CSV table of C-alpha atoms in Angstrom, one decimal:
chain,number,residue,atom,x,y,z
A,7,MET,CA,2.8,58.7,-13.6
A,8,GLN,CA,0.7,57.1,-11.6
A,9,LYS,CA,0.2,53.5,-12.8
A,10,PRO,CA,-3.5,52.4,-13.8
A,11,VAL,CA,-5.7,50.7,-11.1
A,12,LEU,CA,-6.3,47.7,-12.7
A,13,THR,CA,-3.0,47.1,-13.5
A,14,MET,CA,-1.7,48.0,-9.8
A,15,SER,CA,-5.1,45.3,-8.1
A,16,ARG,CA,-3.5,42.8,-10.5
A,17,THR,CA,-0.3,42.9,-9.1
A,18,GLU,CA,-1.2,43.2,-5.9
A,19,ALA,CA,-3.2,40.1,-6.4
A,20,VAL,CA,-0.6,38.5,-8.2
A,21,ALA,CA,1.7,39.3,-5.1
A,22,ARG,CA,-0.5,38.3,-2.3
A,23,ASN,CA,-1.3,34.7,-3.9
A,24,VAL,CA,3.0,34.4,-4.4
A,25,ARG,CA,3.3,35.7,-0.9
A,26,GLU,CA,1.0,33.0,0.4
A,27,ALA,CA,2.9,30.2,-1.3
A,28,ILE,CA,5.4,31.2,-0.1
A,29,VAL,CA,5.1,31.3,3.7
A,30,ASN,CA,3.0,28.1,3.6
A,31,GLY,CA,5.7,26.1,1.7
A,32,GLU,CA,4.1,25.4,-1.7
A,33,MET,CA,7.1,27.4,-3.4
A,34,PRO,CA,9.8,26.1,-1.1
A,35,PRO,CA,13.2,28.0,-1.1
A,36,GLY,CA,15.5,28.2,-4.0
A,37,MET,CA,12.6,27.6,-6.1
A,38,ARG,CA,12.7,29.1,-9.8
A,39,LEU,CA,9.7,31.8,-10.1
A,40,ASN,CA,9.2,31.4,-14.2
A,41,LEU,CA,7.2,34.8,-14.9
A,42,ASP,CA,5.9,33.2,-17.6
A,43,GLU,CA,4.1,30.0,-15.6
A,44,LEU,CA,2.8,32.7,-12.9
A,45,ALA,CA,1.1,34.5,-16.0
A,46,LEU,CA,-0.5,31.4,-17.0
A,47,ARG,CA,-1.3,30.3,-13.3
A,48,TYR,CA,-3.0,33.5,-12.1
A,49,GLY,CA,-4.2,34.9,-15.8
A,50,VAL,CA,-2.8,38.0,-16.2
A,51,SER,CA,-0.2,39.7,-18.1
A,52,ARG,CA,3.8,39.2,-17.4
A,53,MET,CA,4.2,43.0,-16.2
A,54,PRO,CA,2.1,42.6,-13.0
A,55,VAL,CA,4.1,39.6,-12.2
A,56,ARG,CA,7.2,41.3,-12.5
A,57,GLU,CA,5.5,44.0,-10.3
A,58,ALA,CA,4.3,41.5,-7.7
A,59,LEU,CA,8.4,39.8,-8.1
A,60,LYS,CA,9.8,43.4,-7.5
A,61,GLN,CA,7.5,43.8,-4.5
A,62,LEU,CA,8.2,40.5,-3.0
A,63,GLU,CA,12.0,41.3,-3.5
A,64,SER,CA,11.8,44.2,-1.1
A,65,GLU,CA,10.2,41.8,1.3
A,66,GLY,CA,12.6,39.5,1.2
A,67,LEU,CA,10.6,36.7,0.0
A,68,VAL,CA,12.6,36.6,-3.1
A,69,THR,CA,15.9,37.3,-5.0
A,70,PHE,CA,16.4,38.2,-9.1
A,71,TYR,CA,19.5,36.9,-10.1
A,72,PRO,CA,21.4,38.5,-13.3
A,73,TYR,CA,20.9,35.8,-16.3
A,74,ARG,CA,19.6,33.2,-13.6
A,75,GLY,CA,15.8,34.8,-13.1
A,76,VAL,CA,13.8,35.1,-9.5
A,77,GLU,CA,14.0,32.3,-7.0
A,78,VAL,CA,12.4,32.2,-3.6
A,79,ALA,CA,14.7,33.2,-1.3
A,80,HIS,CA,16.9,31.3,1.2
A,81,LEU,CA,16.9,32.3,5.4
A,82,SER,CA,20.1,31.4,7.1
A,83,VAL,CA,20.5,31.3,10.3
A,84,ALA,CA,22.5,34.6,10.8
A,85,GLU,CA,19.4,36.5,8.7
A,86,VAL,CA,16.5,34.9,10.9
A,87,GLU,CA,19.3,35.8,14.0
A,88,GLU,CA,18.4,39.7,12.9
A,89,LEU,CA,15.3,39.6,11.6
A,90,TYR,CA,14.0,38.3,15.4
A,91,ALA,CA,15.9,40.7,17.3
A,92,ILE,CA,14.4,43.6,14.7
A,93,ARG,CA,10.7,42.1,15.7
A,94,VAL,CA,11.7,42.0,19.4
A,95,LEU,CA,12.5,45.4,19.5
A,96,LEU,CA,9.4,46.7,17.4
A,97,GLU,CA,6.9,44.2,18.9
A,98,ARG,CA,8.2,44.7,22.4
A,99,ARG,CA,7.1,48.6,22.1
A,100,ALA,CA,4.3,47.5,20.2
A,101,VAL,CA,2.5,45.5,22.5
A,102,GLU,CA,3.8,47.8,25.8
A,103,ARG,CA,1.4,50.3,24.5
A,104,ALA,CA,-0.9,48.0,23.0
A,105,ALA,CA,-1.5,46.5,26.8
A,106,ALA,CA,-1.9,50.3,28.2
A,107,ARG,CA,-4.6,51.1,25.4
A,108,ILE,CA,-6.6,48.5,24.3
A,109,ASP,CA,-9.9,48.7,24.8
A,110,ALA,CA,-12.9,46.2,25.4
A,111,SER,CA,-13.4,45.7,21.6
A,112,GLY,CA,-9.8,44.6,21.1
A,113,LEU,CA,-9.6,42.5,23.9
A,114,ALA,CA,-12.8,40.7,23.2
A,115,LYS,CA,-11.2,39.9,19.7
A,116,MET,CA,-8.3,38.4,21.2
A,117,LYS,CA,-10.1,36.4,23.6
A,118,VAL,CA,-12.6,35.3,20.4
A,119,LEU,CA,-9.3,34.2,18.6
A,120,LEU,CA,-7.6,32.3,21.5
A,121,GLU,CA,-10.7,30.2,21.6
A,122,GLN,CA,-10.9,29.6,18.0
A,123,MET,CA,-6.6,28.5,18.3
A,124,ASP,CA,-7.9,26.2,20.6
A,125,GLU,CA,-10.2,24.5,18.8
A,126,ALA,CA,-8.0,24.5,15.7
A,127,ILE,CA,-5.3,23.0,18.0
A,128,ALA,CA,-8.1,20.2,18.7
A,129,ALA,CA,-8.8,19.7,14.9
A,130,ASP,CA,-5.1,19.5,14.4
A,131,ASP,CA,-5.4,21.9,11.6
A,132,GLY,CA,-2.5,23.9,11.6
A,133,ALA,CA,-2.8,26.0,9.0
A,134,ARG,CA,-6.4,27.3,10.4
A,135,TRP,CA,-4.1,28.2,13.7
A,136,PHE,CA,-1.6,29.7,11.6
A,137,GLU,CA,-4.1,32.0,10.5
A,138,LEU,CA,-5.6,32.8,13.4
A,139,ASN,CA,-2.3,33.2,15.1
A,140,GLU,CA,-1.6,35.9,12.5
A,141,ALA,CA,-4.8,37.6,13.5
A,142,PHE,CA,-4.1,37.6,17.4
A,143,HIS,CA,-0.6,38.9,17.0
A,144,ARG,CA,-2.1,41.9,14.5
A,145,THR,CA,-5.2,42.3,16.6
A,146,LEU,CA,-2.4,42.9,19.9
A,147,ASN,CA,-0.1,45.4,17.9
A,148,GLU,CA,-2.9,47.0,15.9
A,149,ALA,CA,-4.1,48.6,19.5
A,150,SER,CA,-0.9,50.0,19.8
A,151,GLY,CA,-2.3,52.7,17.8
A,152,TRP,CA,0.9,53.2,15.4
A,153,PRO,CA,-0.4,51.6,11.9
A,154,LYS,CA,3.4,52.3,10.5
A,155,MET,CA,4.9,49.6,12.9
A,156,VAL,CA,2.2,47.3,12.9
A,157,GLU,CA,3.3,47.4,8.4
A,158,MET,CA,6.8,47.1,9.2
A,159,ILE,CA,6.1,44.7,12.1
A,160,ASP,CA,4.1,42.2,9.9
A,161,LYS,CA,7.1,42.5,7.1
A,162,LEU,CA,9.4,40.7,9.5
A,163,ARG,CA,6.6,38.0,10.4
A,164,GLN,CA,6.1,37.0,6.7
A,165,ASN,CA,9.4,37.3,5.6
A,166,ILE,CA,10.4,34.4,9.1
A,167,GLU,CA,6.6,32.4,9.0
A,168,ARG,CA,7.4,29.9,6.5
A,169,CYS,CA,10.1,28.8,9.2
A,170,VAL,CA,8.4,28.8,11.7
A,171,ARG,CA,5.9,26.8,10.3
A,172,THR,CA,8.3,23.8,9.9
A,173,TYR,CA,9.5,24.7,14.0
A,174,ILE,CA,5.7,24.9,15.2
A,175,ALA,CA,5.2,21.1,12.7
A,176,ARG,CA,7.7,19.8,15.1
A,177,ALA,CA,7.5,21.4,18.7
A,178,GLY,CA,3.6,21.4,18.9
A,179,TYR,CA,1.6,24.4,19.5
A,180,GLU,CA,0.5,24.3,23.6
A,181,GLY,CA,3.2,25.8,24.6
A,182,PRO,CA,3.1,29.1,21.9
A,183,GLN,CA,-0.4,28.7,22.9
A,184,GLU,CA,-0.1,29.0,26.8
A,185,GLN,CA,2.2,32.7,26.3
A,186,HIS,CA,-0.9,33.5,24.0
A,187,ARG,CA,-2.9,33.3,26.9
A,188,GLU,CA,-0.8,35.1,28.9
A,189,LEU,CA,-0.3,38.1,27.0
A,190,TYR,CA,-4.4,38.5,26.8
A,191,GLN,CA,-4.2,38.1,30.1
A,192,ALA,CA,-1.6,40.9,30.6
A,193,CYS,CA,-3.8,42.8,28.2
A,194,LEU,CA,-7.0,42.2,29.9
A,195,ASP,CA,-4.9,43.5,33.5
A,196,HIS,CA,-3.6,46.5,31.5
A,197,ASP,CA,-0.1,45.5,32.7
A,198,PRO,CA,2.7,47.2,29.9
A,199,GLU,CA,5.6,45.6,31.9
A,200,ARG,CA,4.0,42.1,32.0
A,201,ALA,CA,2.7,42.0,28.2
A,202,ALA,CA,6.4,43.2,27.3
A,203,ARG,CA,8.3,40.6,28.8
A,204,ILE,CA,6.1,37.7,27.5
A,205,ILE,CA,6.0,38.9,24.1
A,206,THR,CA,10.1,39.3,24.3
A,207,LEU,CA,10.2,35.8,25.9
A,208,HIS,CA,7.6,34.7,23.4
A,209,ILE,CA,9.7,35.6,20.5
A,210,GLU,CA,13.2,34.8,21.9
A,211,ASN,CA,12.1,31.2,22.5
A,212,THR,CA,10.4,31.2,18.9
A,213,ALA,CA,13.9,32.2,17.4
A,214,THR,CA,15.9,29.9,19.4
A,215,LEU,CA,14.0,27.2,18.1
A,216,VAL,CA,13.5,27.8,14.4
A,217,MET,CA,17.3,28.6,14.4
A,218,GLN,CA,18.0,25.6,15.4
A,219,VAL,CA,15.7,23.7,13.1
A,220,LEU,CA,17.2,25.6,10.3
A,221,ALA,CA,21.1,24.7,11.5
A,222,GLU,CA,20.1,21.2,11.2
A,223,GLU,CA,18.7,21.2,8.0
A,224,ALA,CA,21.7,23.3,6.8
A,225,GLU,CA,23.8,20.5,8.3
A,226,THR,CA,21.5,17.4,6.5
A,227,HIS,CA,22.2,19.0,2.9
A,228,ARG,CA,25.6,19.6,3.9
A,229,GLN,CA,26.3,15.6,4.7
A,230,GLY,CA,23.6,15.0,1.6
A,231,ASP,CA,26.0,16.8,-1.2
A,232,PRO,CA,28.2,14.8,-2.7
A,233,GLU,CA,32.0,15.0,-1.8
A,234,PRO,CA,33.8,16.9,-4.8
A,235,ALA,CA,35.6,15.2,-7.9
């Protein structure tokens, strides 16, 4: 039976808000998500909240535990490595195809986004840079003309974006931004092979550093745990 449009719209709104809170770190890994509190926060009943959390569970962002409720999902180093390996396979092919077929409108949008990202760096506005970074990659991937692949890539990016923000905060924006410029130039030249090489390096570099950050955090947490009695 088809669900009412109103219920679906509320579910999507809650899912979008909780997803954003998880990605930007407002709801960190391990945080318990109380359905009643979320319903009050977003002005809805428990049903849309539960449906929204089920949707986020399918995206790997939350975990349902019997008798414990719902928590923001943790990501291990091994899980991040796997997610990035999948992302390389998908995004390399999407970018390769996009570079061959992107039109003047897509190139113009990429150029504007690059300029806005430079402005965000100059203003030390990390939140704005991440927003533009997502738009830049999505614009490029959409030029592939494969909406199903774009949807899959988006889900992968959302799951690991929270880790990327920690890495960027430590490593800075200039390295990734320079690779964005190289990607734009490869697309401007309609050079699929060069674009594929750049996006592969871009993703693999980020993956290596994100896994390093996660490993360091896991070690710090382990050292901080009390000795068993």
